[in-house]
């Protein structure tokens, strides 16, 4: 007999915002019997002006905690679930849960408890609607008393529990410590729950259902109708996400990556679309030269000059110490013979400028320090860059032709990314030039 296949499907808040979406979710789940473990978020926005249930819960709890009127808000939250039940022709069976939640709010159960109720209630509702078993994440997703997620214990408890259940709904975003106190991941954390469930059941695939048809190759606010990324590696995802391309919670990658489980981003509103697959390895025939382009504005460069810097052992160590002393993580560190430059977020520098200058002067006795502000970083990511000739030529020619002055160049040592620093004002123009030259102009089959 062949091995059984398991898919874990996580549905985001916009995929469960109302009854019509619940119906779409059921169709998706029922279309494939391998979708055995389902992880829901709390109901999200039904329209751009709408509110997320999680936000309402945080707000309601704050009001209750400070003795201010909160009942209207609680009613609004209850209405969201009632409406879903009514429109699905289900009896509203969460009345007693709301009673318990209100009592806990008045006893100051904590903001994390409050926020988690969005997923808890939605999980119960979805389990009843699908006819799946409901597993309270508080029983199986373990946190320490300090609120830190405990991955190995969770994997054990979750694995044990789910091995006994053919099909189950496990609400996302929260878990509990051994004393039963609820803890949550950071916002968007249902993605993380989906990934840890996929790891615990050794799923063949982690499907992440959302309201977009996958990752786009560039920001649609800058490039109109950019192409979709069909497939990318975990490494490439990390590079792009770091530079601002977000669809998935950062922490969702680790549990699945270690087991070699791929993530498939899909659109609940367009299940026929192919989405984006994120996996460990891409077959050479599927590799494209450029996977994605992303970037962010508002960085600053601190340039330090000192004669014969290159012959002083330990100079870099002291430089890094200056940043460590001030608890700053930097982005890039290009260097010359007698100069070195550290690039960091401008926001961070604004708060710590005096302190970092003091540390640099004391530790390095430099000849000169200069600060250059308002720099944007643009990163081009692609595993295929390693094997295609002429990428750098197109890259820099396109920027020159667009009159962009490049202030910094850094090619990652793994050759899957190339980052440039440009003026904030040149940010959009750089991305447009790069997208045109590297994505729209076809590549000949010129492999090295
Ligand atoms: N409901 C939570 C939030 O809004 C978690 C999630 O949706 O993943 O952040």
CSV table of C-alpha atoms and ligand atoms in Angstrom, one decimal:
chain,number,residue,atom,x,y,z
A,1,UNK,CA,0.0,0.0,0.0
A,2,UNK,CA,1.3,3.5,-0.8
A,3,UNK,CA,2.2,6.0,1.8
A,4,UNK,CA,-0.7,8.3,2.7
A,5,UNK,CA,-0.3,11.9,1.7
A,6,UNK,CA,-1.0,14.7,4.1
A,7,UNK,CA,-1.5,18.4,3.3
A,8,UNK,CA,-1.9,21.1,6.0
A,9,UNK,CA,-4.0,24.0,4.8
A,10,UNK,CA,-3.8,27.3,6.6
A,11,UNK,CA,-6.5,29.9,5.8
A,12,UNK,CA,-5.8,33.6,6.5
A,13,UNK,CA,-8.2,36.1,8.0
A,14,UNK,CA,-9.5,37.4,4.7
A,15,UNK,CA,-10.2,33.8,3.6
A,16,UNK,CA,-12.5,33.4,6.6
A,17,UNK,CA,-13.9,36.9,6.9
A,18,UNK,CA,-17.6,36.0,6.2
A,19,UNK,CA,-19.9,33.1,5.3
A,20,UNK,CA,-19.2,33.3,1.6
A,21,UNK,CA,-15.5,32.7,2.3
A,22,UNK,CA,-16.3,29.8,4.7
A,23,UNK,CA,-18.1,28.2,1.8
A,24,UNK,CA,-15.1,28.7,-0.5
A,25,UNK,CA,-12.9,27.2,2.2
A,26,UNK,CA,-15.1,24.1,2.5
A,27,UNK,CA,-15.1,23.6,-1.2
A,28,UNK,CA,-11.3,23.8,-1.2
A,29,UNK,CA,-10.9,21.4,1.7
A,30,UNK,CA,-13.4,18.9,0.2
A,31,UNK,CA,-11.8,19.0,-3.2
A,32,UNK,CA,-8.8,17.2,-1.9
A,33,UNK,CA,-9.0,14.5,0.8
A,34,UNK,CA,-5.3,15.0,1.5
A,35,UNK,CA,-6.2,18.3,3.2
A,36,UNK,CA,-6.5,16.8,6.6
A,37,UNK,CA,-5.3,19.4,9.0
A,38,UNK,CA,-6.7,22.9,8.8
A,39,UNK,CA,-5.3,26.0,10.5
A,40,UNK,CA,-7.6,29.1,10.5
A,41,UNK,CA,-6.9,32.7,11.4
A,42,UNK,CA,-9.5,34.9,13.0
A,43,UNK,CA,-12.0,36.6,10.7
A,44,UNK,CA,-10.3,39.4,8.8
A,45,UNK,CA,-11.5,42.4,6.9
A,46,UNK,CA,-14.5,42.0,4.6
A,47,UNK,CA,-13.7,45.3,2.8
A,48,UNK,CA,-10.8,47.7,3.1
A,49,UNK,CA,-12.7,49.9,5.6
A,50,UNK,CA,-13.7,46.9,7.8
A,51,UNK,CA,-12.0,45.8,11.1
A,52,UNK,CA,-10.2,42.6,11.9
A,53,UNK,CA,-11.6,40.6,14.7
A,54,UNK,CA,-8.1,40.5,16.3
A,55,UNK,CA,-7.9,44.3,16.4
A,56,UNK,CA,-11.3,44.5,17.9
A,57,UNK,CA,-10.4,42.0,20.6
A,58,UNK,CA,-7.2,43.9,21.6
A,59,UNK,CA,-9.3,47.1,21.8
A,60,UNK,CA,-12.1,45.6,23.7
A,61,UNK,CA,-9.8,44.1,26.2
A,62,UNK,CA,-8.0,47.4,26.8
A,63,UNK,CA,-11.3,49.1,27.5
A,64,UNK,CA,-12.5,46.4,29.9
A,65,UNK,CA,-9.1,46.4,31.6
A,66,UNK,CA,-9.3,50.1,32.3
A,67,UNK,CA,-12.9,50.0,33.5
A,68,UNK,CA,-14.2,51.8,30.4
A,69,UNK,CA,-17.3,50.8,28.4
A,70,UNK,CA,-16.4,47.7,26.4
A,71,UNK,CA,-19.8,46.0,25.9
A,72,UNK,CA,-20.5,47.6,22.5
A,73,UNK,CA,-17.2,46.3,21.2
A,74,UNK,CA,-17.8,42.8,22.5
A,75,UNK,CA,-21.2,42.8,20.9
A,76,UNK,CA,-19.6,43.9,17.6
A,77,UNK,CA,-17.2,40.9,17.8
A,78,UNK,CA,-20.1,38.5,18.7
A,79,UNK,CA,-22.1,39.9,15.8
A,80,UNK,CA,-19.3,38.9,13.4
A,81,UNK,CA,-19.5,35.2,14.4
A,82,UNK,CA,-23.3,35.3,14.7
A,83,UNK,CA,-23.6,36.6,11.2
A,84,UNK,CA,-21.3,33.9,9.8
A,85,UNK,CA,-23.4,31.2,11.6
A,86,UNK,CA,-26.6,32.7,10.4
A,87,UNK,CA,-25.5,32.9,6.8
A,88,UNK,CA,-24.2,29.4,6.9
A,89,UNK,CA,-27.6,28.2,8.4
A,90,UNK,CA,-25.8,27.0,11.5
A,91,UNK,CA,-27.1,27.5,15.1
A,92,UNK,CA,-25.0,30.1,17.0
A,93,UNK,CA,-23.3,27.8,19.6
A,94,UNK,CA,-20.6,30.1,20.9
A,95,UNK,CA,-22.8,32.0,23.4
A,96,UNK,CA,-21.2,30.3,26.5
A,97,UNK,CA,-17.7,30.9,25.1
A,98,UNK,CA,-18.5,34.7,24.9
A,99,UNK,CA,-19.7,34.5,28.6
A,100,UNK,CA,-16.3,33.0,29.6
A,101,UNK,CA,-14.4,35.5,27.5
A,102,UNK,CA,-16.1,38.5,29.1
A,103,UNK,CA,-15.5,37.1,32.6
A,104,UNK,CA,-11.8,36.6,31.7
A,105,UNK,CA,-11.5,40.1,30.4
A,106,UNK,CA,-12.8,41.5,33.6
A,107,UNK,CA,-10.3,39.4,35.5
A,108,UNK,CA,-7.5,40.9,33.4
A,109,UNK,CA,-6.6,37.6,31.6
A,110,UNK,CA,-4.1,39.5,29.4
A,111,UNK,CA,-4.0,41.0,25.9
A,112,UNK,CA,-2.6,37.8,24.4
A,113,UNK,CA,-5.5,35.8,25.8
A,114,UNK,CA,-7.9,38.3,24.4
A,115,UNK,CA,-6.3,38.3,20.9
A,116,UNK,CA,-6.2,34.5,20.8
A,117,UNK,CA,-10.0,34.2,21.1
A,118,UNK,CA,-10.4,35.3,17.5
A,119,UNK,CA,-8.7,32.1,16.3
A,120,UNK,CA,-10.2,30.0,19.0
A,121,UNK,CA,-13.8,30.9,18.2
A,122,UNK,CA,-13.1,30.7,14.4
A,123,UNK,CA,-11.5,27.3,14.8
A,124,UNK,CA,-14.5,26.0,16.7
A,125,UNK,CA,-16.8,27.3,14.0
A,126,UNK,CA,-14.8,26.0,11.1
A,127,UNK,CA,-14.4,22.6,12.7
A,128,UNK,CA,-18.2,22.3,13.2
A,129,UNK,CA,-18.8,23.5,9.6
A,130,UNK,CA,-16.3,21.1,8.1
A,131,UNK,CA,-17.2,18.2,10.4
A,132,UNK,CA,-13.6,18.0,11.6
A,133,UNK,CA,-12.4,17.5,15.1
A,134,UNK,CA,-11.5,20.7,17.0
A,135,UNK,CA,-8.1,20.7,18.8
A,136,UNK,CA,-7.5,23.7,21.1
A,137,UNK,CA,-4.0,25.0,20.4
A,138,UNK,CA,-3.7,25.7,24.1
A,139,UNK,CA,-3.4,22.0,24.6
A,140,UNK,CA,-0.7,21.3,22.1
A,141,UNK,CA,1.3,24.4,21.2
A,142,UNK,CA,3.7,25.0,24.1
A,143,UNK,CA,5.2,28.2,25.3
A,144,UNK,CA,7.5,28.8,28.2
A,145,UNK,CA,6.5,31.0,31.1
A,146,UNK,CA,8.5,33.8,29.6
A,147,UNK,CA,6.3,33.6,26.4
A,148,UNK,CA,9.0,32.0,24.3
A,149,UNK,CA,7.7,29.3,21.9
A,150,UNK,CA,9.0,25.8,22.7
A,151,UNK,CA,9.4,24.0,19.3
A,152,UNK,CA,10.5,20.6,20.4
A,153,UNK,CA,7.8,20.1,23.1
A,154,UNK,CA,5.2,21.4,20.7
A,155,UNK,CA,6.3,19.0,18.0
A,156,UNK,CA,6.0,16.2,20.5
A,157,UNK,CA,2.5,17.1,21.8
A,158,UNK,CA,1.1,18.1,18.5
A,159,UNK,CA,2.5,15.0,16.7
A,160,UNK,CA,1.0,12.7,19.4
A,161,UNK,CA,-2.4,14.4,19.4
A,162,UNK,CA,-2.7,14.5,15.6
A,163,UNK,CA,-1.5,11.0,15.0
A,164,UNK,CA,-4.8,9.9,16.7
A,165,UNK,CA,-7.0,12.2,14.6
A,166,UNK,CA,-7.8,11.6,10.9
A,167,UNK,CA,-8.9,15.2,10.4
A,168,UNK,CA,-8.7,18.2,12.6
A,169,UNK,CA,-8.9,22.0,12.8
A,170,UNK,CA,-6.2,23.6,15.0
A,171,UNK,CA,-6.6,27.4,15.5
A,172,UNK,CA,-3.6,29.5,14.6
A,173,UNK,CA,-1.7,32.2,16.4
A,174,UNK,CA,-1.6,31.0,20.0
A,175,UNK,CA,-0.7,28.3,22.5
A,176,UNK,CA,-0.2,28.1,26.2
A,177,UNK,CA,2.4,27.6,28.9
A,178,UNK,CA,2.2,24.7,31.4
A,179,UNK,CA,0.2,26.8,33.8
A,180,UNK,CA,-2.4,27.3,31.1
A,181,UNK,CA,-1.7,30.9,30.4
A,182,UNK,CA,-2.2,31.8,26.8
A,183,UNK,CA,0.6,33.2,24.6
A,184,UNK,CA,0.5,34.3,21.0
A,185,UNK,CA,3.0,34.6,18.2
A,186,UNK,CA,3.6,38.0,16.8
A,187,UNK,CA,0.9,39.4,14.4
A,188,UNK,CA,0.2,37.2,11.4
A,189,UNK,CA,1.3,34.3,13.5
A,190,UNK,CA,-1.2,31.7,12.2
A,191,UNK,CA,1.3,31.2,9.4
A,192,UNK,CA,3.7,29.9,12.1
A,193,UNK,CA,1.0,27.5,13.5
A,194,UNK,CA,0.4,26.2,10.0
A,195,UNK,CA,4.1,25.5,9.6
A,196,UNK,CA,4.5,23.8,13.0
A,197,UNK,CA,1.4,21.6,12.3
A,198,UNK,CA,2.9,20.6,8.9
A,199,UNK,CA,6.2,19.7,10.7
A,200,UNK,CA,4.4,17.7,13.4
A,201,UNK,CA,2.4,15.5,11.0
A,202,UNK,CA,5.3,15.4,8.5
A,203,UNK,CA,3.1,16.8,5.8
A,204,UNK,CA,3.9,16.5,2.1
A,205,UNK,CA,2.9,20.1,1.6
A,206,UNK,CA,2.0,23.2,3.6
A,207,UNK,CA,-0.7,25.1,1.8
A,208,UNK,CA,-1.0,28.7,2.8
A,209,UNK,CA,-4.3,30.1,1.5
A,210,UNK,CA,-4.6,33.9,1.3
A,211,UNK,CA,-6.1,36.6,-0.8
A,212,UNK,CA,-3.4,36.9,-3.4
A,213,UNK,CA,-2.3,34.5,-6.1
A,214,UNK,CA,1.3,34.2,-4.8
A,215,UNK,CA,4.4,36.3,-4.5
A,216,UNK,CA,4.8,39.0,-7.2
A,217,UNK,CA,8.2,39.5,-8.7
A,218,UNK,CA,8.1,43.2,-7.7
A,219,UNK,CA,5.9,45.6,-5.8
A,220,UNK,CA,2.7,46.3,-7.8
A,221,UNK,CA,2.8,49.8,-6.4
A,222,UNK,CA,5.9,50.4,-8.5
A,223,UNK,CA,5.6,48.0,-11.4
A,224,UNK,CA,2.1,47.7,-13.0
A,225,UNK,CA,1.0,44.1,-13.2
A,226,UNK,CA,4.4,42.5,-12.3
A,227,UNK,CA,4.8,38.8,-13.1
A,228,UNK,CA,4.1,36.2,-10.4
A,229,UNK,CA,6.9,34.1,-8.9
A,230,UNK,CA,6.0,30.5,-9.7
A,231,UNK,CA,8.7,28.8,-7.6
A,232,UNK,CA,11.5,29.9,-5.4
A,233,UNK,CA,13.8,28.5,-2.7
A,234,UNK,CA,13.6,29.2,1.0
A,235,UNK,CA,16.9,31.1,0.7
A,236,UNK,CA,15.4,33.3,-2.0
A,237,UNK,CA,12.3,33.9,0.0
A,238,UNK,CA,14.4,35.0,3.0
A,239,UNK,CA,16.3,37.5,0.9
A,240,UNK,CA,13.1,39.0,-0.6
A,241,UNK,CA,11.2,39.0,2.6
A,242,UNK,CA,14.1,40.8,4.3
A,243,UNK,CA,13.9,43.5,1.7
A,244,UNK,CA,10.3,44.1,2.2
A,245,UNK,CA,8.3,41.6,0.1
A,246,UNK,CA,5.8,40.1,2.5
A,247,UNK,CA,3.1,37.5,2.2
A,248,UNK,CA,4.2,35.1,4.8
A,249,UNK,CA,5.2,35.5,8.5
A,250,UNK,CA,9.0,35.3,8.7
A,251,UNK,CA,9.0,32.6,11.3
A,252,UNK,CA,6.8,30.3,9.3
A,253,UNK,CA,9.8,29.1,7.2
A,254,UNK,CA,11.9,27.3,9.8
A,255,UNK,CA,9.7,24.5,10.9
A,256,UNK,CA,8.9,23.3,7.4
A,257,UNK,CA,12.4,24.0,5.9
A,258,UNK,CA,14.1,21.7,8.4
A,259,UNK,CA,11.8,18.8,7.2
A,260,UNK,CA,12.1,19.7,3.5
A,261,UNK,CA,8.3,20.4,3.4
A,262,UNK,CA,7.4,22.9,0.6
A,263,UNK,CA,5.0,25.8,1.1
A,264,UNK,CA,2.4,26.5,-1.5
A,265,UNK,CA,0.9,30.1,-1.4
A,266,UNK,CA,-2.6,30.0,-2.9
A,267,UNK,CA,-5.5,32.2,-3.4
A,268,UNK,CA,-8.8,31.2,-1.8
A,269,UNK,CA,-10.7,33.4,-4.2
A,270,UNK,CA,-9.0,31.9,-7.2
A,271,UNK,CA,-8.1,28.3,-6.4
A,272,UNK,CA,-7.6,27.5,-10.0
A,273,UNK,CA,-4.5,29.7,-10.1
A,274,UNK,CA,-1.1,28.1,-9.6
A,275,UNK,CA,0.2,30.3,-6.8
A,276,UNK,CA,3.9,30.3,-5.6
A,277,UNK,CA,5.8,27.2,-4.4
A,278,UNK,CA,8.6,27.7,-1.9
A,279,UNK,CA,10.9,24.7,-1.7
A,280,UNK,CA,14.4,23.6,-0.8
A,281,UNK,CA,15.6,22.9,-4.3
A,282,UNK,CA,14.6,23.9,-7.8
A,283,UNK,CA,15.2,21.7,-10.8
A,284,UNK,CA,17.7,23.4,-13.2
A,285,UNK,CA,15.1,23.4,-16.0
A,286,UNK,CA,12.7,25.4,-13.8
A,287,UNK,CA,15.3,28.0,-12.8
A,288,UNK,CA,14.9,31.6,-14.1
A,289,UNK,CA,17.7,34.2,-14.0
A,290,UNK,CA,15.8,36.6,-11.7
A,291,UNK,CA,13.4,35.4,-9.0
A,292,UNK,CA,12.4,38.8,-7.6
A,293,UNK,CA,13.2,42.4,-6.9
A,294,UNK,CA,12.5,44.1,-3.6
A,295,UNK,CA,13.8,47.1,-1.7
A,296,UNK,CA,13.3,49.6,1.1
A,297,UNK,CA,14.0,53.3,1.6
A,298,UNK,CA,15.5,55.3,4.4
A,299,UNK,CA,19.0,53.9,5.2
A,300,UNK,CA,22.0,55.9,6.3
A,301,UNK,CA,25.7,55.2,5.6
A,302,UNK,CA,28.4,56.0,8.1
A,303,UNK,CA,31.7,56.2,6.4
A,304,UNK,CA,34.8,56.0,8.5
A,305,UNK,CA,38.2,57.0,7.1
A,306,UNK,CA,41.5,56.2,8.7
A,307,UNK,CA,45.0,56.1,7.2
A,308,UNK,CA,46.5,52.6,7.0
A,309,UNK,CA,43.3,51.1,8.3
A,310,UNK,CA,44.0,48.0,6.2
A,311,UNK,CA,47.2,47.2,8.1
A,312,UNK,CA,45.7,47.4,11.6
A,313,UNK,CA,44.7,44.0,12.9
A,314,UNK,CA,41.5,44.1,14.8
A,315,UNK,CA,40.2,47.3,13.3
A,316,UNK,CA,37.0,45.7,12.1
A,317,UNK,CA,36.5,44.0,15.4
A,318,UNK,CA,36.5,47.4,17.2
A,319,UNK,CA,34.2,48.8,14.6
A,320,UNK,CA,31.7,46.1,15.2
A,321,UNK,CA,32.1,46.5,18.9
A,322,UNK,CA,30.9,50.1,18.5
A,323,UNK,CA,27.7,48.9,16.9
A,324,UNK,CA,27.3,46.1,19.4
A,325,UNK,CA,27.7,48.5,22.4
A,326,UNK,CA,24.8,50.4,21.0
A,327,UNK,CA,22.7,47.4,20.2
A,328,UNK,CA,22.6,48.1,16.5
A,329,UNK,CA,22.4,45.5,13.7
A,330,UNK,CA,23.7,46.8,10.4
A,331,UNK,CA,22.8,45.9,6.9
A,332,UNK,CA,25.9,46.1,4.8
A,333,UNK,CA,29.6,46.9,5.3
A,334,UNK,CA,31.4,47.8,2.0
A,335,UNK,CA,35.0,48.7,2.4
A,336,UNK,CA,38.0,50.2,0.6
A,337,UNK,CA,41.7,50.3,1.6
A,338,UNK,CA,41.5,53.2,4.1
A,339,UNK,CA,37.7,53.6,4.4
A,340,UNK,CA,34.9,51.4,5.6
A,341,UNK,CA,31.2,52.1,5.5
A,342,UNK,CA,28.4,50.8,7.6
A,343,UNK,CA,24.8,50.9,6.4
A,344,UNK,CA,22.0,50.9,8.9
A,345,UNK,CA,18.3,52.0,9.1
A,346,UNK,CA,18.0,55.7,9.3
A,347,UNK,CA,15.4,55.5,12.1
A,348,UNK,CA,17.9,53.6,14.3
A,349,UNK,CA,20.6,56.2,13.7
A,350,UNK,CA,18.3,59.0,14.5
A,351,UNK,CA,17.9,57.7,18.1
A,352,UNK,CA,21.4,56.6,18.6
A,353,UNK,CA,23.6,59.0,16.6
A,354,UNK,CA,25.3,60.7,19.5
A,355,UNK,CA,26.1,57.4,21.3
A,356,UNK,CA,27.4,55.6,18.2
A,357,UNK,CA,29.6,58.6,17.3
A,358,UNK,CA,31.1,58.6,20.7
A,359,UNK,CA,31.8,54.8,20.5
A,360,UNK,CA,33.4,55.1,17.1
A,361,UNK,CA,35.6,58.0,18.1
A,362,UNK,CA,36.7,56.3,21.3
A,363,UNK,CA,37.3,52.8,19.8
A,364,UNK,CA,38.8,53.7,16.4
A,365,UNK,CA,40.2,57.3,16.6
A,366,UNK,CA,39.3,57.8,13.0
A,367,UNK,CA,40.6,60.6,10.7
A,368,UNK,CA,37.1,61.4,9.5
A,369,UNK,CA,33.5,60.2,9.9
A,370,UNK,CA,30.8,61.1,7.5
A,371,UNK,CA,27.1,60.3,7.4
A,372,UNK,CA,25.1,60.1,4.2
A,373,UNK,CA,21.4,59.8,4.7
A,374,UNK,CA,18.2,59.1,2.6
A,375,UNK,CA,19.6,56.0,0.9
A,376,UNK,CA,17.4,53.3,-0.5
A,377,UNK,CA,18.5,49.6,-0.8
A,378,UNK,CA,17.3,47.6,-3.8
A,379,UNK,CA,18.0,43.9,-4.0
A,380,UNK,CA,17.7,41.6,-7.0
A,381,UNK,CA,17.4,38.0,-6.0
A,382,UNK,CA,17.8,34.9,-8.2
A,383,UNK,CA,19.5,31.6,-7.8
A,384,UNK,CA,19.8,31.5,-11.6
A,385,UNK,CA,22.2,34.5,-11.5
A,386,UNK,CA,25.0,32.1,-10.7
A,387,UNK,CA,24.8,30.5,-14.1
A,388,UNK,CA,23.6,33.2,-16.5
A,389,UNK,CA,26.2,35.5,-18.2
A,390,UNK,CA,25.6,39.1,-18.7
A,391,UNK,CA,23.3,39.8,-15.7
A,392,UNK,CA,25.7,42.4,-14.2
A,393,UNK,CA,26.1,44.1,-17.6
A,394,UNK,CA,22.3,44.5,-17.9
A,395,UNK,CA,21.9,45.4,-14.3
A,396,UNK,CA,24.3,48.3,-14.3
A,397,UNK,CA,23.6,49.5,-17.9
A,398,UNK,CA,19.9,49.8,-17.1
A,399,UNK,CA,20.6,52.0,-14.0
A,400,UNK,CA,23.1,54.1,-16.0
A,401,UNK,CA,20.5,54.6,-18.8
A,402,UNK,CA,17.9,55.6,-16.2
A,403,UNK,CA,20.3,58.2,-14.8
A,404,UNK,CA,20.6,56.5,-11.4
A,405,UNK,CA,23.7,57.2,-9.4
A,406,UNK,CA,24.7,54.0,-7.5
A,407,UNK,CA,26.1,54.8,-4.1
A,408,UNK,CA,26.9,51.2,-3.0
A,409,UNK,CA,27.1,47.7,-4.5
A,410,UNK,CA,27.1,44.5,-2.5
A,411,UNK,CA,26.9,41.1,-4.1
A,412,UNK,CA,26.0,38.4,-1.5
A,413,UNK,CA,28.7,35.7,-1.2
A,414,UNK,CA,26.1,33.0,-2.2
A,415,UNK,CA,25.6,34.9,-5.5
A,416,UNK,CA,21.9,34.7,-5.2
A,417,UNK,CA,21.5,38.4,-4.5
A,418,UNK,CA,22.9,41.7,-5.5
A,419,UNK,CA,22.1,44.8,-3.5
A,420,UNK,CA,22.6,48.4,-4.5
A,421,UNK,CA,22.3,51.6,-2.6
A,422,UNK,CA,20.7,54.6,-4.4
A,423,UNK,CA,19.2,57.9,-3.3
A,424,UNK,CA,15.7,57.6,-1.9
A,425,UNK,CA,14.4,59.7,-4.8
A,426,UNK,CA,15.8,57.2,-7.3
A,427,UNK,CA,14.2,54.2,-5.6
A,428,UNK,CA,11.2,53.6,-7.8
A,429,UNK,CA,13.1,54.5,-11.0
A,430,UNK,CA,15.8,51.9,-10.2
A,431,UNK,CA,13.3,49.2,-9.7
A,432,UNK,CA,11.5,50.0,-12.9
A,433,UNK,CA,14.8,50.0,-14.8
A,434,UNK,CA,15.9,46.7,-13.3
A,435,UNK,CA,12.5,45.1,-13.8
A,436,UNK,CA,12.5,46.1,-17.5
A,437,UNK,CA,16.1,45.0,-18.2
A,438,UNK,CA,16.2,41.8,-16.2
A,439,UNK,CA,12.7,40.5,-16.4
A,440,UNK,CA,10.9,42.0,-19.5
A,441,UNK,CA,13.8,41.8,-22.0
A,442,UNK,CA,14.1,38.1,-22.9
A,443,UNK,CA,17.3,36.1,-22.0
A,444,UNK,CA,19.0,34.1,-24.6
A,445,UNK,CA,20.0,30.5,-23.7
A,446,UNK,CA,23.5,31.6,-22.7
A,447,UNK,CA,24.5,29.5,-19.8
A,448,UNK,CA,27.9,29.3,-18.2
B,1,LIG,N1,-5.3,37.1,13.8
B,1,LIG,C1,-3.9,37.3,14.0
B,1,LIG,C2,-3.5,38.7,13.4
B,1,LIG,O1,-4.4,39.4,12.9
B,1,LIG,C3,-3.0,36.2,13.5
B,1,LIG,C4,-3.1,35.9,12.1
B,1,LIG,O2,-4.1,36.3,11.4
B,1,LIG,O3,-2.3,35.2,11.6
B,1,LIG,O4,-2.4,39.1,13.5
